[in-house]
Structure formats: C-alpha cells, structure tokens
Amino acid sequence: MATMAKKQKPKPDNLIAQNKKARHDYTITDTYEAGIALTGTEIKSVRDGKINLKDGFARIRNGEVWLENVHISPYREGNQFNVDELRNRKLLLHRKEINKLGAATAGQGNTLVPLKVYLKHGYAKVLIGVAVGKHNYDKRETLKKRDQERDIARALRER
C-alpha cells in the first residue's frame, strides 16, 4: 500500500529575517532587492538565522549603498575570521537603481529600511524599502484598519 507524503508549505523565498517594526513605523512606498557583500563567516551566521534588522537602515555614500546598524552575530566556529557584528555592509545594486534610490531619499523624511533578508539561489538578498515615517495617529489608524479587516474576514468565514 502506497502512502502519500504530506505536502510541506514552502518557506517564502527562504526567509531568514524580517523587520516587522519597519511596516509599523514607516509607510513603504517602493521596494528593491539587493545583494549583500558578506564575508565567509557572516554568510554562515546569516544562514543560521543570526541576523537582526530591527534598527537597521541603508545610506547612499559615494555612489554606493551601505547597510548600517544591522547586527549579524559572530559565527560560533569562526574564531579569528569573525568580523565586527555591526560593521557597515555594502549592498549590491545596479547604477540605475542607486540613482533612483538617491532621488527617492532626497525628499524630506524619506529613508531606506531593510524589510527582510532571504536566500535566493544560494545568495543572501535583502529587500530594502523607500520609507516615509508615520506619526503616532497614523500608526493607530493602521492598527484600527487591520482589526476591522480581521473582524470582517472572521464574520465571512463564520457564514
């Protein structure tokens, strides 16, 4: 008798880390996928999920995009090859994308925030978003709208 294996729900894009606070604190207007220039022990830590995007942001300097304030824990077996956990890491983007990001962040109050880190074809990628800061009343409005949508969905399911 043949048994059928359970279908496993695939992880979306091999998601490693997500910045949930970013969508709460900012309105995301546009997103870009970028590669991250990492050292050998850093990529091993990232694959283990030892990355924290909570306070991270990106900045354009000298025509290059740098990911700052993102914590990647040292690799346990890395010994002397480990690097500083909070070092700035270069993001790999095309020149046209860097120019678009520069124009988008030139406005008052716009910033670049990392939204999630995932593996794609064996390479670590980061999804960065062009973000505009929310006020407290906007945050409450978003929470209220989400609760209302959840209540509507629940009522439709119960029918």
Tab-separated table of C-alpha atoms in Angstrom:
chain	number	residue	atom	x	y	z
A	1	MET	CA	0.000	0.000	0.000
A	2	ALA	CA	1.464	3.348	-1.044
A	3	THR	CA	1.425	6.170	1.455
A	4	MET	CA	1.287	9.739	0.376
A	5	ALA	CA	3.740	12.165	1.852
A	6	LYS	CA	2.407	15.327	3.418
A	7	LYS	CA	2.875	18.401	1.281
A	8	GLN	CA	5.003	20.850	3.177
A	9	LYS	CA	4.253	24.508	2.894
A	10	PRO	CA	7.362	26.080	1.331
A	11	LYS	CA	9.025	28.929	3.169
A	12	PRO	CA	8.512	32.129	1.192
A	13	ASP	CA	11.808	32.939	-0.548
A	14	ASN	CA	13.776	31.018	2.136
A	15	LEU	CA	13.042	33.842	4.563
A	16	ILE	CA	15.750	34.279	7.211
A	17	ALA	CA	14.831	37.522	8.993
A	18	GLN	CA	12.046	40.063	8.784
A	19	ASN	CA	11.746	43.612	10.089
A	20	LYS	CA	8.156	43.713	11.325
A	21	LYS	CA	8.703	47.024	13.091
A	22	ALA	CA	9.506	48.761	9.791
A	23	ARG	CA	5.985	48.334	8.396
A	24	HIS	CA	4.583	49.618	11.697
A	25	ASP	CA	6.798	52.702	11.927
A	26	TYR	CA	7.000	53.604	8.225
A	27	THR	CA	4.878	53.767	5.111
A	28	ILE	CA	6.757	51.790	2.455
A	29	THR	CA	6.446	53.443	-0.961
A	30	ASP	CA	8.802	51.294	-3.064
A	31	THR	CA	10.964	48.199	-2.611
A	32	TYR	CA	14.230	46.999	-4.155
A	33	GLU	CA	16.041	43.670	-3.934
A	34	ALA	CA	19.782	43.926	-3.316
A	35	GLY	CA	22.608	41.514	-2.713
A	36	ILE	CA	24.770	41.881	0.398
A	37	ALA	CA	28.569	41.758	0.347
A	38	LEU	CA	29.356	39.396	3.253
A	39	THR	CA	32.458	37.589	4.463
A	40	GLY	CA	32.624	33.798	4.744
A	41	THR	CA	31.723	33.578	8.421
A	42	GLU	CA	28.981	36.191	8.087
A	43	ILE	CA	27.083	34.208	5.459
A	44	LYS	CA	27.259	31.147	7.707
A	45	SER	CA	25.717	33.149	10.556
A	46	VAL	CA	23.045	34.518	8.238
A	47	ARG	CA	22.140	31.001	7.110
A	48	ASP	CA	21.810	30.067	10.799
A	49	GLY	CA	19.351	32.978	11.170
A	50	LYS	CA	21.615	35.036	13.447
A	51	ILE	CA	20.716	38.416	11.958
A	52	ASN	CA	18.740	41.312	13.438
A	53	LEU	CA	17.277	44.026	11.173
A	54	LYS	CA	15.397	45.896	13.908
A	55	ASP	CA	17.372	49.174	13.974
A	56	GLY	CA	18.939	48.876	10.540
A	57	PHE	CA	18.872	51.399	7.721
A	58	ALA	CA	20.626	51.992	4.414
A	59	ARG	CA	22.562	55.055	3.325
A	60	ILE	CA	23.983	56.170	-0.022
A	61	ARG	CA	27.637	57.274	0.205
A	62	ASN	CA	29.981	57.970	-2.712
A	63	GLY	CA	27.627	56.360	-5.215
A	64	GLU	CA	27.330	53.136	-3.180
A	65	VAL	CA	24.557	51.873	-0.916
A	66	TRP	CA	25.612	50.754	2.578
A	67	LEU	CA	23.561	48.765	5.063
A	68	GLU	CA	24.183	50.134	8.551
A	69	ASN	CA	23.322	49.125	12.102
A	70	VAL	CA	22.322	45.562	11.163
A	71	HIS	CA	23.568	43.022	13.698
A	72	ILE	CA	24.973	39.705	12.426
A	73	SER	CA	26.166	37.550	15.318
A	74	PRO	CA	29.685	36.089	15.073
A	75	TYR	CA	29.825	32.555	13.725
A	76	ARG	CA	30.423	30.102	16.582
A	77	GLU	CA	33.255	28.234	14.887
A	78	GLY	CA	34.683	31.271	13.088
A	79	ASN	CA	37.405	32.164	15.651
A	80	GLN	CA	39.880	34.673	14.109
A	81	PHE	CA	37.902	35.106	10.869
A	82	ASN	CA	34.903	36.715	12.581
A	83	VAL	CA	34.361	40.415	11.876
A	84	ASP	CA	32.608	43.194	13.786
A	85	GLU	CA	28.899	42.413	14.272
A	86	LEU	CA	27.681	45.934	13.465
A	87	ARG	CA	30.022	46.771	10.598
A	88	ASN	CA	28.627	48.538	7.542
A	89	ARG	CA	27.919	46.166	4.658
A	90	LYS	CA	27.823	47.109	1.006
A	91	LEU	CA	24.605	46.456	-0.907
A	92	LEU	CA	24.927	45.285	-4.490
A	93	LEU	CA	22.646	47.223	-6.831
A	94	HIS	CA	22.743	48.401	-10.434
A	95	ARG	CA	23.760	52.028	-11.065
A	96	LYS	CA	20.233	52.940	-12.290
A	97	GLU	CA	18.695	51.554	-9.092
A	98	ILE	CA	21.183	53.502	-6.947
A	99	ASN	CA	20.300	56.685	-8.832
A	100	LYS	CA	16.557	56.036	-8.305
A	101	LEU	CA	17.154	55.429	-4.585
A	102	GLY	CA	19.182	58.634	-4.353
A	103	ALA	CA	16.374	60.624	-5.961
A	104	ALA	CA	13.746	58.947	-3.745
A	105	THR	CA	15.605	59.647	-0.488
A	106	ALA	CA	16.462	63.232	-1.413
A	107	GLY	CA	12.998	64.248	-0.183
A	108	GLN	CA	12.387	65.329	3.395
A	109	GLY	CA	11.675	62.446	5.759
A	110	ASN	CA	12.439	59.617	3.333
A	111	THR	CA	14.791	56.834	4.358
A	112	LEU	CA	15.864	53.344	3.289
A	113	VAL	CA	14.991	50.490	5.649
A	114	PRO	CA	15.705	46.756	5.317
A	115	LEU	CA	12.434	44.812	5.288
A	116	LYS	CA	13.619	41.207	5.081
A	117	VAL	CA	16.643	39.035	4.398
A	118	TYR	CA	16.319	35.789	2.469
A	119	LEU	CA	18.336	33.326	0.392
A	120	LYS	CA	17.846	33.229	-3.357
A	121	HIS	CA	19.821	30.705	-5.411
A	122	GLY	CA	22.291	30.415	-2.532
A	123	TYR	CA	22.939	34.157	-2.227
A	124	ALA	CA	21.817	36.368	0.636
A	125	LYS	CA	19.442	39.081	-0.550
A	126	VAL	CA	17.893	41.978	1.321
A	127	LEU	CA	14.620	43.680	0.418
A	128	ILE	CA	15.019	47.390	1.114
A	129	GLY	CA	12.142	49.810	1.083
A	130	VAL	CA	11.900	53.536	0.492
A	131	ALA	CA	10.072	54.603	3.625
A	132	VAL	CA	8.321	57.669	4.981
A	133	GLY	CA	7.945	57.911	8.761
A	134	LYS	CA	4.461	57.606	10.269
A	135	HIS	CA	3.057	59.764	13.030
A	136	ASN	CA	1.529	58.129	16.106
A	137	TYR	CA	-2.013	58.793	14.916
A	138	ASP	CA	-1.190	57.108	11.575
A	139	LYS	CA	0.057	54.034	13.455
A	140	ARG	CA	-3.178	53.844	15.452
A	141	GLU	CA	-5.188	54.255	12.249
A	142	THR	CA	-3.303	51.346	10.640
A	143	LEU	CA	-3.917	49.108	13.674
A	144	LYS	CA	-7.610	50.009	13.703
A	145	LYS	CA	-7.958	49.260	9.979
A	146	ARG	CA	-6.180	45.904	10.369
A	147	ASP	CA	-8.503	44.935	13.257
A	148	GLN	CA	-11.567	45.849	11.206
A	149	GLU	CA	-10.368	43.781	8.232
A	150	ARG	CA	-9.721	40.829	10.555
A	151	ASP	CA	-13.240	41.121	12.030
A	152	ILE	CA	-14.787	41.242	8.547
A	153	ALA	CA	-12.805	38.181	7.441
A	154	ARG	CA	-13.846	36.311	10.593
A	155	ALA	CA	-17.515	37.188	10.039
A	156	LEU	CA	-17.355	35.982	6.423
A	157	ARG	CA	-15.718	32.703	7.476
A	158	GLU	CA	-18.437	32.022	10.060
A	159	ARG	CA	-21.219	32.259	7.456
